Coordinates of C-alpha atoms in Angstrom, one line a residue:
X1 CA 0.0 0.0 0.0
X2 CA 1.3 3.2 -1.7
X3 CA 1.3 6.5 1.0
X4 CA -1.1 8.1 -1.0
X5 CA -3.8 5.0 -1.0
X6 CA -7.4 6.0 -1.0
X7 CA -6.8 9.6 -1.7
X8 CA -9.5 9.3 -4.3
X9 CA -12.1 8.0 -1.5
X10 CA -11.1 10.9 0.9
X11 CA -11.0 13.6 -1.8
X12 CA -14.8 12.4 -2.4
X13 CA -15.9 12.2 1.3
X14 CA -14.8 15.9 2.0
X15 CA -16.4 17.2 -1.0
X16 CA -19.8 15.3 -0.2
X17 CA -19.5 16.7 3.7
X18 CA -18.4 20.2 2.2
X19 CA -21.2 20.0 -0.2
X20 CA -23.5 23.2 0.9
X21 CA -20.3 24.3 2.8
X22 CA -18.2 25.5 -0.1
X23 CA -21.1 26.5 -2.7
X24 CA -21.8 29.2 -0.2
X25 CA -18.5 30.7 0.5
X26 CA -17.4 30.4 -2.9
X27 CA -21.0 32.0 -4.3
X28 CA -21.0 34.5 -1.6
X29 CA -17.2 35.8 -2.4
X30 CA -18.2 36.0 -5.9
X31 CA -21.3 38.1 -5.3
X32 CA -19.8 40.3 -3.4
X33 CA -17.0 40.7 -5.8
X34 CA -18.8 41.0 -9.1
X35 CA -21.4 43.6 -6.7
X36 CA -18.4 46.0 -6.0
X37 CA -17.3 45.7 -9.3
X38 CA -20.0 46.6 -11.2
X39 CA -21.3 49.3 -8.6
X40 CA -18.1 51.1 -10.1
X41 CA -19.9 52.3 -13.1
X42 CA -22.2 53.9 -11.2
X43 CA -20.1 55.6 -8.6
X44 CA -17.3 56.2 -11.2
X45 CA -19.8 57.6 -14.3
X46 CA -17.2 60.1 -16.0
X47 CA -13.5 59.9 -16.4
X48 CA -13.3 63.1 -14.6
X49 CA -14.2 61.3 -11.5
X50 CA -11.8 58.4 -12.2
X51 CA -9.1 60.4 -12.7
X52 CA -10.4 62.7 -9.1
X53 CA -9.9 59.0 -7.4
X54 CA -6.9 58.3 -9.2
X55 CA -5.3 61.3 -7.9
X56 CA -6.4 60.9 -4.5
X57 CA -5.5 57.9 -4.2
X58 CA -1.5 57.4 -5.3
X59 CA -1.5 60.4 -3.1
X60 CA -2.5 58.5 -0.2
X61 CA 0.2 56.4 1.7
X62 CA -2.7 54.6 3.8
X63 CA -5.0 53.5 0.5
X64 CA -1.7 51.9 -1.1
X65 CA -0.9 50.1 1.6
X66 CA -4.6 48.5 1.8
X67 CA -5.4 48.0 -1.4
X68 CA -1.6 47.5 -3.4
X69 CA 0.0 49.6 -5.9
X70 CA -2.1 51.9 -7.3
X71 CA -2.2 50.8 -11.1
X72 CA -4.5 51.4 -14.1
X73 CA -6.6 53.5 -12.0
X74 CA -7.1 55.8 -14.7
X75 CA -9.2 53.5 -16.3
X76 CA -12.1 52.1 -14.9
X77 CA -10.9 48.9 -14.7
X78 CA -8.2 49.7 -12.7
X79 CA -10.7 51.2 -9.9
X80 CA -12.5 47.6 -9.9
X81 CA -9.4 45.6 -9.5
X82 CA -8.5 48.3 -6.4
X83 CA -11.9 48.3 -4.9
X84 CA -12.6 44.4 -5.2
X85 CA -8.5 43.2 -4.0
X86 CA -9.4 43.0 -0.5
X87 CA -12.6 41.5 -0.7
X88 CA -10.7 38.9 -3.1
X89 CA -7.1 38.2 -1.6
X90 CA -9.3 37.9 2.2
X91 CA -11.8 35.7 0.8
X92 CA -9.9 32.9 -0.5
X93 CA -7.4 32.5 1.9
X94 CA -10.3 32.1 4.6
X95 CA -11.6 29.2 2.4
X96 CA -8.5 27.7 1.3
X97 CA -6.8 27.6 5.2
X98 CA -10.4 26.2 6.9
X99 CA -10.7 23.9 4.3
X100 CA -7.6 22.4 5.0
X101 CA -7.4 22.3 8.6
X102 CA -10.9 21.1 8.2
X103 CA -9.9 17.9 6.4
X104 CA -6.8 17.2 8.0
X105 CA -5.9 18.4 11.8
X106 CA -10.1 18.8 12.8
X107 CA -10.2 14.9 11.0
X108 CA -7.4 14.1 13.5
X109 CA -8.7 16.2 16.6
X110 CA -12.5 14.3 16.5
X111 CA -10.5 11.0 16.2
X112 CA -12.1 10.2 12.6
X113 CA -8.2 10.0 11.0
X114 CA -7.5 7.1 13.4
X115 CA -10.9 4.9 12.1
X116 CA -10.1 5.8 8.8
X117 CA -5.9 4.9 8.6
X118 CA -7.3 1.2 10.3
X119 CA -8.9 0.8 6.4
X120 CA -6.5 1.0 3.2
X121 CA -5.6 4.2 3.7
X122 CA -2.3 5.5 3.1
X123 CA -0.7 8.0 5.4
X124 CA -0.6 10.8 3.4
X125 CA -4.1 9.9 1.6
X126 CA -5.9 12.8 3.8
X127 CA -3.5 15.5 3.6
X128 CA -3.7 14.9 -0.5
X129 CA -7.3 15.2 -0.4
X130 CA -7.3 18.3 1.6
X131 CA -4.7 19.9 -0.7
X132 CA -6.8 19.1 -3.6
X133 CA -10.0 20.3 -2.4
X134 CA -8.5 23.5 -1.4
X135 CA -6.4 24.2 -4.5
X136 CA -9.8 23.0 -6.9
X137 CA -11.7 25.7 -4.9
X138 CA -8.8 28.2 -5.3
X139 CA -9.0 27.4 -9.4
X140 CA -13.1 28.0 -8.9
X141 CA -12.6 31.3 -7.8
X142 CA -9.9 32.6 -9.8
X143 CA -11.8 31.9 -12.8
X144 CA -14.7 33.3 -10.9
X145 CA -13.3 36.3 -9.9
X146 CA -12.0 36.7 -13.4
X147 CA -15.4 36.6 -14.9
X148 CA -17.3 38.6 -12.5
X149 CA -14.3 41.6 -12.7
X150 CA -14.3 41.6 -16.5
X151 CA -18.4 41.9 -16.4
X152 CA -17.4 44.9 -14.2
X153 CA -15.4 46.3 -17.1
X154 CA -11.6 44.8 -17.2
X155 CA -10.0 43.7 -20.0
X156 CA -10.6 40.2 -20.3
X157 CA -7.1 39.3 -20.3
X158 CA -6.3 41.8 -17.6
X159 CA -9.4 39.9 -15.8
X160 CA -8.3 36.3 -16.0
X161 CA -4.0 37.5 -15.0
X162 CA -6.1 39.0 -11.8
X163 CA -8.0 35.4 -11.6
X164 CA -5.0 33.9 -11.7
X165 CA -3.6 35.7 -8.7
X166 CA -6.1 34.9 -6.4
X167 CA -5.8 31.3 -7.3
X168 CA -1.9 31.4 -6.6
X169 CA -2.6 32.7 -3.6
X170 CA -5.0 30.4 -2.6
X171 CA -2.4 27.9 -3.6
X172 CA 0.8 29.2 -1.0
X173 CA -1.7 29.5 1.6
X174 CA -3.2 25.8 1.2
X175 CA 0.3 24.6 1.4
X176 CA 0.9 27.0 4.7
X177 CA -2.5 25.9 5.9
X178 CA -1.0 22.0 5.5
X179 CA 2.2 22.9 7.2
X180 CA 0.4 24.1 10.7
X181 CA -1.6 21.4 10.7
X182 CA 1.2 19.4 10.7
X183 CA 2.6 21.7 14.1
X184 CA -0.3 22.6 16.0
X185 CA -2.3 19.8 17.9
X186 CA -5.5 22.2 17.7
X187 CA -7.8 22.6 14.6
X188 CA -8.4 26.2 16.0
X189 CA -4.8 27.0 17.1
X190 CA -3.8 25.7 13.5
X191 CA -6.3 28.3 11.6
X192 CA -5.3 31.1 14.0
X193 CA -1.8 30.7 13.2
X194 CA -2.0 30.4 9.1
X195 CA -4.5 33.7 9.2
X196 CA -1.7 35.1 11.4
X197 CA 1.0 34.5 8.8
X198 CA -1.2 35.8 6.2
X199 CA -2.3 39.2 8.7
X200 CA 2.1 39.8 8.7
X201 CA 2.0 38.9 4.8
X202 CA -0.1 41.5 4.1
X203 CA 1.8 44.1 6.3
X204 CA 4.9 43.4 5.2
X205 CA 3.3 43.8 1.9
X206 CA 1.5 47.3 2.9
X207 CA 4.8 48.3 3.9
X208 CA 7.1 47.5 0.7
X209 CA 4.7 48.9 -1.4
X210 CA 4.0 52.2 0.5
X211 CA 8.2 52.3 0.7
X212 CA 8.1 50.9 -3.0
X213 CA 11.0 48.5 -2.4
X214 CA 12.0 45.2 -2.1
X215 CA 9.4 43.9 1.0
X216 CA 6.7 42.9 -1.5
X217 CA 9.6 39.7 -2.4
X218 CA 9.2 39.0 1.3
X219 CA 5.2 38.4 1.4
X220 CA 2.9 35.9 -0.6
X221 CA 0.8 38.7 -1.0
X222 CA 3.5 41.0 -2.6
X223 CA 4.3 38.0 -4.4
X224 CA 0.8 37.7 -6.9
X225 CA 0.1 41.6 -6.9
X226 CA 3.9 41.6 -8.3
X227 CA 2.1 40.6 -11.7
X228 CA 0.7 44.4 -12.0
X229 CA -2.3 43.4 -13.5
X230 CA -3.5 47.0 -15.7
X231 CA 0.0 48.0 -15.5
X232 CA 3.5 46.2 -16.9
X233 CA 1.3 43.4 -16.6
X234 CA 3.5 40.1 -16.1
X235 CA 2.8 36.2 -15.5
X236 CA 6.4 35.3 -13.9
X237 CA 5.8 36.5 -10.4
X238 CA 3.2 33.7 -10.3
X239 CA 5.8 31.3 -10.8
X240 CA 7.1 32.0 -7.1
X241 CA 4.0 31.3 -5.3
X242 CA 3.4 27.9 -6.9
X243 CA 7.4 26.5 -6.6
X244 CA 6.7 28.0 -2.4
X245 CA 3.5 25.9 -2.1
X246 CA 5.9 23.1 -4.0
X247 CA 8.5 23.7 -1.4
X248 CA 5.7 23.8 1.6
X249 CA 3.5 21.2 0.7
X250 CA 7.1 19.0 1.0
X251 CA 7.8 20.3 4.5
X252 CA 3.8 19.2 5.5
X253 CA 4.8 15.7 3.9
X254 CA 8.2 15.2 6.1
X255 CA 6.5 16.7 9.1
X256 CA 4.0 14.1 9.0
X257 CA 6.2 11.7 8.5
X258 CA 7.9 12.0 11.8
X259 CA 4.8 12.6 14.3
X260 CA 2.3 10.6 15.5
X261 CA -1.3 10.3 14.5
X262 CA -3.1 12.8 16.4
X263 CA -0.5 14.6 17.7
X264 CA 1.3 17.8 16.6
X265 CA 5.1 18.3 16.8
X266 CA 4.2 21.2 19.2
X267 CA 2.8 19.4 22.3
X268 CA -0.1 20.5 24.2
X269 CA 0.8 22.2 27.6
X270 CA 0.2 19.8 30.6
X271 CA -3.0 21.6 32.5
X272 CA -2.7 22.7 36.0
X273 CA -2.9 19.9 38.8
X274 CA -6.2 22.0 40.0
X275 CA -8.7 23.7 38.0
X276 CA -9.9 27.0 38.6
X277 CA -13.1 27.4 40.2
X278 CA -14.0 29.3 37.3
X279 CA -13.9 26.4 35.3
X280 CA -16.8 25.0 37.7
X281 CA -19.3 27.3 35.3
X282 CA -20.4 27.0 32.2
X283 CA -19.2 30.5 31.4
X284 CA -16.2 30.2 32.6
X285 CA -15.6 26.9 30.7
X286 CA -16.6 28.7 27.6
X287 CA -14.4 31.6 28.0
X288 CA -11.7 29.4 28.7
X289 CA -12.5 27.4 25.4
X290 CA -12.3 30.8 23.3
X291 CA -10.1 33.3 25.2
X292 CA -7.4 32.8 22.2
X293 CA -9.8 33.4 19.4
X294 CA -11.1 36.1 21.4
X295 CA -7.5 37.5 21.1
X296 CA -6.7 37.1 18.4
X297 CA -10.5 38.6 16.9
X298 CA -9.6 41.6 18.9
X299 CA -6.4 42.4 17.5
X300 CA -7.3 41.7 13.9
X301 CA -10.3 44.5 14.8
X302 CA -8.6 47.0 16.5
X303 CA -5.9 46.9 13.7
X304 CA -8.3 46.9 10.7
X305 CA -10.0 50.0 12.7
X306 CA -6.7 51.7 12.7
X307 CA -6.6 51.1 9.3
X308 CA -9.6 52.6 8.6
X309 CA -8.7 55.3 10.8
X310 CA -6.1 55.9 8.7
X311 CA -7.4 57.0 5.9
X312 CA -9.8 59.7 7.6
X313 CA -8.1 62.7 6.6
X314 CA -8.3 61.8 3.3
X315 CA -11.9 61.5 2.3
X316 CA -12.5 65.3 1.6
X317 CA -10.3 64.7 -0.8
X318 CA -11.4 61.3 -1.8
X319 CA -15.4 62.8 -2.3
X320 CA -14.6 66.2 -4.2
X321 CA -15.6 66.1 -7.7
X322 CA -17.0 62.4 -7.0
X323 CA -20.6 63.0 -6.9
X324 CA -21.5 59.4 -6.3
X325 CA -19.2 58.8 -3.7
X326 CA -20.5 61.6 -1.8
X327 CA -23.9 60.0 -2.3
X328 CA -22.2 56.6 -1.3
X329 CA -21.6 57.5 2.3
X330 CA -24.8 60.6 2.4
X331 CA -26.2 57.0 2.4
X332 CA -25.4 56.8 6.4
X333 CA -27.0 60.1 6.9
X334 CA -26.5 63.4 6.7
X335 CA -23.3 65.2 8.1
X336 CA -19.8 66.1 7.5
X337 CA -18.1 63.4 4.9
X338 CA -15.9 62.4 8.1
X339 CA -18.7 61.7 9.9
X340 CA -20.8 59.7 7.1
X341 CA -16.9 57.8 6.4
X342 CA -16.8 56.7 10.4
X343 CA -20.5 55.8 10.0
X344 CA -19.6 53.4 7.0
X345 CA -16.3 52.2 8.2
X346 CA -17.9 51.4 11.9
X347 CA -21.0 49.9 9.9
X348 CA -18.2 47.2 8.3
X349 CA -16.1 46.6 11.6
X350 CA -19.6 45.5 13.0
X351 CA -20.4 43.3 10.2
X352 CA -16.8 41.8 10.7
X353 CA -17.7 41.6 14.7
X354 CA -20.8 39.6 13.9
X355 CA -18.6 36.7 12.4
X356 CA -17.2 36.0 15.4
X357 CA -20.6 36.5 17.2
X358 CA -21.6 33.4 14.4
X359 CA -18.7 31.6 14.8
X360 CA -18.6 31.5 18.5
X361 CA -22.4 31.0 19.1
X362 CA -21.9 27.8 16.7
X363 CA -19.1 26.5 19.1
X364 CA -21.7 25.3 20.7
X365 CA -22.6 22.7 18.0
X366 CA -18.7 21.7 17.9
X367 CA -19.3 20.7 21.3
X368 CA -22.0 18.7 20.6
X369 CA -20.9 16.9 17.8
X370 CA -17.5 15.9 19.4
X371 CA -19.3 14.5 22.2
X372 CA -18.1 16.4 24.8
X373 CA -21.6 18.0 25.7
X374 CA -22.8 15.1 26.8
X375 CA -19.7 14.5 29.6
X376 CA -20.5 18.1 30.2
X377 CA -24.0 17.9 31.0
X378 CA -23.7 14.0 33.0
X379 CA -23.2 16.7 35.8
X380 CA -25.4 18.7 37.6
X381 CA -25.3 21.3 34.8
X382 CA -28.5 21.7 32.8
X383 CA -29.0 22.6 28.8
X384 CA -30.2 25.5 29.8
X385 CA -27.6 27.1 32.0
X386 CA -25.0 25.8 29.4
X387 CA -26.6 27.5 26.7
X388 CA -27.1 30.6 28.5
X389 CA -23.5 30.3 29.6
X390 CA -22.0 29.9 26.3
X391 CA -23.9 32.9 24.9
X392 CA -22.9 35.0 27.8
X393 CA -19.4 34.5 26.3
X394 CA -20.4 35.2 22.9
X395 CA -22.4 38.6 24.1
X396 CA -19.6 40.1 25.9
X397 CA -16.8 39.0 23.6
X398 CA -18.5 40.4 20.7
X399 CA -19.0 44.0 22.3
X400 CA -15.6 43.6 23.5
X401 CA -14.8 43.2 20.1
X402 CA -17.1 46.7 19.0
X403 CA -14.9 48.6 21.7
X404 CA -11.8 47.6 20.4
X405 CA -12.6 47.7 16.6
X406 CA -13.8 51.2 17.3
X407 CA -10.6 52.3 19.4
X408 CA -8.6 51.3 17.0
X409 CA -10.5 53.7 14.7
X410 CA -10.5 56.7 17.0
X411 CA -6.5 56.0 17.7
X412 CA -5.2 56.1 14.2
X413 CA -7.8 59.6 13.3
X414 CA -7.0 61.3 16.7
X415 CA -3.4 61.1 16.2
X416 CA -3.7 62.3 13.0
X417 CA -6.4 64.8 13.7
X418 CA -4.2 65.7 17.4
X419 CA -7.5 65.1 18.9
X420 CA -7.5 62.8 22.6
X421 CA -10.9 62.4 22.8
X422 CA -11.6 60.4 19.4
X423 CA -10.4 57.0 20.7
X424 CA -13.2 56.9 23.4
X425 CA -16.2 58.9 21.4
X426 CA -15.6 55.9 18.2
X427 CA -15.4 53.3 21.2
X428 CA -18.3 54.4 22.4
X429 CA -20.7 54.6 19.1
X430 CA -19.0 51.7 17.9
X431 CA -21.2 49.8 20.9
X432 CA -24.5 50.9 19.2
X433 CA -24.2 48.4 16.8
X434 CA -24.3 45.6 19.6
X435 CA -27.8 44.7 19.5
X436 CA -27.3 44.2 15.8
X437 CA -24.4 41.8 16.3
X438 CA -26.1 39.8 19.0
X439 CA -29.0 39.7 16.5
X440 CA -26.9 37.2 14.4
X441 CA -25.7 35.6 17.1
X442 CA -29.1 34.5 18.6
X443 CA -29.9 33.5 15.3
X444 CA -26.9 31.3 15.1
X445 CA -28.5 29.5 18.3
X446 CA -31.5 29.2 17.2
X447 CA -30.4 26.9 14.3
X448 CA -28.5 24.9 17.0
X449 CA -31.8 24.6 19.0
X450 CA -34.1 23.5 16.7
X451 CA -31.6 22.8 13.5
X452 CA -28.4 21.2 13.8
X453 CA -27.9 20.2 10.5
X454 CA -28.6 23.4 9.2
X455 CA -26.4 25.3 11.7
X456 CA -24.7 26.4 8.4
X457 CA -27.5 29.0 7.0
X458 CA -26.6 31.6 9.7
X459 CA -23.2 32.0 7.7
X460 CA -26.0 32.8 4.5
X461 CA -27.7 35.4 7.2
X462 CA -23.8 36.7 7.9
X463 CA -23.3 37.6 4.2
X464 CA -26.8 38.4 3.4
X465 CA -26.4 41.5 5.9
X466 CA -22.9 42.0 4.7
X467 CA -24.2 42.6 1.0
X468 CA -26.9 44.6 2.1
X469 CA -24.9 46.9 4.5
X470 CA -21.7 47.1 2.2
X471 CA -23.3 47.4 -1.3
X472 CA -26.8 48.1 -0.5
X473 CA -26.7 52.1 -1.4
X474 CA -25.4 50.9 -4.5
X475 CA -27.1 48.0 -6.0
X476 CA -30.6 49.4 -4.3
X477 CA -31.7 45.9 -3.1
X478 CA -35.6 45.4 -2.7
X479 CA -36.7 47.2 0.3
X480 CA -38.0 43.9 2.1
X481 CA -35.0 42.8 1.5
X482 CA -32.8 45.4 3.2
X483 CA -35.3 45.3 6.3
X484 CA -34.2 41.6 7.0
X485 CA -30.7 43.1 8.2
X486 CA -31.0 44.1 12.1
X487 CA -28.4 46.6 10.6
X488 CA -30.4 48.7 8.9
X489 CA -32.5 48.8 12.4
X490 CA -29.4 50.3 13.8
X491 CA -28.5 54.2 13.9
X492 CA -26.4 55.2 11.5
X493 CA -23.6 56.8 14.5
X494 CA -22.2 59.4 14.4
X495 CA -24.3 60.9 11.9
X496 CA -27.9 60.1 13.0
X497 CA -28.6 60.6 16.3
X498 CA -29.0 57.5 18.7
X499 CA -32.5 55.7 18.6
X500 CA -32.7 54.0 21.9
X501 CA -36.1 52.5 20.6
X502 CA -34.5 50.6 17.8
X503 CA -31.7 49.1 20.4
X504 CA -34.1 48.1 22.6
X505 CA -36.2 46.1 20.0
X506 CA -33.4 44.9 18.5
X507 CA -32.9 43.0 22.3
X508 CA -35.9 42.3 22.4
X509 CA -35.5 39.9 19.3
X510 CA -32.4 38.8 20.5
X511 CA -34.0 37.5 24.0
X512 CA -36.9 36.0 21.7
X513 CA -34.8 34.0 19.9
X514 CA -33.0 32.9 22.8
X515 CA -35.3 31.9 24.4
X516 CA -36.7 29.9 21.1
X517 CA -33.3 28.3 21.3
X518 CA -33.6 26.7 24.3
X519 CA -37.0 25.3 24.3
X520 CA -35.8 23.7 21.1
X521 CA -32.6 22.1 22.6
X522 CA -34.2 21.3 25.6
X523 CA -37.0 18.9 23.2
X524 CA -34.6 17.6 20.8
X525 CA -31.6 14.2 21.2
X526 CA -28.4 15.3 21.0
X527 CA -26.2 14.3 18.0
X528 CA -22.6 13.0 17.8

């Protein structure tokens, strides 16, 4: 039996269990992609407004270094291929990296890897399956992308060099995604630490590009934008990220060579000889479980708000003689451009706060599928309280998350703008978009109370409301449509005043569902 035995059967049984997984992300990262592209034409209808935004924008230090080299932005293309990068190069690394560590470390971690190397399985079979589920979903979206940006108005072989970018990418970080699985005994510690190396990728790349010098070579990121698609545009940088996921996917093969099934060559620390009595809880247990995601969520918020922050000072400029910009963020409400951009930018930190409101009210089916509920709840501790517990958690972390997000925003513009207060007025509003966030979240458990299997469809709610509260002055979605969004239910701070009406109905639909969740956990079996 050949090291790669059965590869063909495992490739098969991740795609069946992936089979609603995948379709969404990949349909939803398209949508959005082919939306912002093609909302160009509207908010860019004259060349005299493209070349306003080209201007502006290889003027500004902070755009280049998060969107890449300003090229071809003299051309409406160009503006797509800037506006859409982040949403691209974000998106398929998120799918690449949990598909992986999906398939291979959270295989091993639920103790499935062992049953399945006792059959004719080869050792390497469902690492190769994992790997080529991963790089087929990469190819899917770099063709894609490719179509949707040349609908938007790229050159079509401008279109499919950019396609082919984000499917290198998706590539490198597959292969990285393969190595950490390899090192890391956790499924959770292993994604954390490939979106880490792809979080210093793309600041390493921010930073070569806004020095223009040699610190692109050092990033994967630097690496495919290096093809200058609508400028000297190039296919040899791509050559680099396939020979590195080559060279890394060969390092994942020797690394699992020399460790043992189920374990990672970094060992789990021994736990203290006596618990904490806050582990007694269930909210303490809970915390306990996601204090690192938690983290690392609130880092990654607070430094996309600074980003954001950032770029403050530069929206008068950004808005004159861009009529349909200016109607872009009027779309917040009425006030000062810097206002309507905080109202915008804090509208999109919140939408990113909700995914980990999602994620971590669906821990709660991890730890019901794993089996570890049940020797959870063969003690004194009800469904109930456990539920409740885990939500407390997900509540407070989330507006944990809000505050930092929206300090992060306030630090950047009030050291620019040499004003103190800023950090703790953005803080502040920033928290008016809890009840919105917990919205999701109690939707999230709701599907665990009453629908396990479909547990998946509050990630379709997630982008739904993303859509809607990104793209929605633009594309002009039906209006019942927009309504579904507890966002849109939210003041638009700091430009409208706050509505404490709206927050308290939005709670009041969050304790609703709550308490709809656990009537319907405490009536169902649970699963394993």
């Amino acid at each position: 039996m050949t090291s790669l035995a059965g590869t063909g059967a495992l490739l098969r049984l991740a795609l069946r269990r992936d089979r609603w997984r995948l379709p969404v992300w990949v349909l939803a990262i398209l949508a959005v992609t082919y939306g912002s592209g093609s909302a160009m034409r509207t908010s860019f209808p004259t060349q005299r407004s493209i070349d306003s935004y080209a201007v502006s924008v290889a003027s500004s230090p902070a755009v280049v270094a998060m969107t890449g080299p300003p090229l071809g932005l003299h051309t409406l293309g160009g503006i797509v291929i800037n506006k859409v990068a982040l949403t691209s190069l974000v998106g398929v690394v998120l799918v690449v990296v949990l598909t992986v560590v999906r398939h291979t470390r959270g295989e091993e971690e639920d103790g499935r890897t062992e049953l399945l190397r006792a059959t004719v399985v080869g050792r390497h079979a469902g690492s190769a399956a994992a790997l080529v589920a991963a790089v087929t979903v990469s190819v899917v979206l770099g063709a894609g992308t490719a179509l949707s940006v040349d609908a938007a108005g790229v050159p079509p072989a401008s279109a499919w060099l950019y396609g082919a970018t984000i499917a290198a990418l998706g590539l490198v970080f597959a292969a990285i995604a393969l190595v950490a699985a390899q090192v890391f005994t956790h499924a959770r510690t292993a994604v954390g630490a490939s979106l880490a190396v792809f979080g210093a990728a793309y600041v390493v790349r921010a930073a070569g590009d806004v020095r223009e010098d040699w610190l692109v070579w050092l990033s994967p990121v630097g690496w495919v934008q290096a093809t200058h698609v609508l400028g000297r545009e190039r296919w040899w940088p791509l050559l680099v990220p396939v020979v590195a996921a080559l060279l890394l996917t060969g390092a994942a093969v020797l690394l699992e060579q020399r460790r043992d099934v189920g374990a990672g060559l970094v060992a789990a620390r021994d736990g203290s000889a006596t618990a904490a009595r806050s582990l007694s809880g269930p909210v303490g247990l809970a915390f306990r479980v996601q204090r690192g995601a938690l983290v690392g969520w609130a880092c990654g918020l607070l430094l996309l708000g600074a980003a954001f922050g950032s770029l403050a000072r530069d929206v008068d400029d950004l808005v004159r003689g861009n009529r349909t910009l200016r109607d872009y963020f009027a779309h917040s409400g009425t006030g000062s451009p810097t206002d309507s951009y905080f109202a915008t930018m804090l509208l999109i930190l919140a939408l990113v706060a909700s995914a980990f409101a999602v994620s971590s009210a669906l821990r709660m089916r991890g730890e019901e599928t794993s089996g570890r509920l049940e020797a959870v709840l063969a003690t004194g501790l009800s469904r109930t309280r456990w539920l409740l517990g885990s939500l407390v958690v997900t509540a407070v972390g989330s507006l944990l998350l809000l505050v930092a997000a929206g300090l992060g925003l306030g630090l950047s513009y009030g050291l620019a703008a040499h004003d103190a207060a800023q950090p703790f007025r953005l803080a502040l509003l920033a928290l008016v978009y809890g009840p919105a966030v917990l919205v999701l979240a109690a939707v999230a458990s709701l599907l665990v109370g009453w629908l396990p299997r479909g547990v998946p469809l509050a990630w379709v709610v997630v982008a739904l409301c993303f859509v809607v509260g990104w793209l929605g002055s633009l594309l002009h979605p039906p209006r019942w449509l927009a309504d579904l969004s507890p966002f849109e239910h939210t003041p638009a701070v700091p430009v409208d005043p706050v509505s404490w009406a709206s927050l308290v109905v939005l709670l009041l639909v969050v304790a609703a569902l709550v308490a709809a969740a656990v009537a319907g956990l405490r009536r169902r079996d649970l699963t394993a």
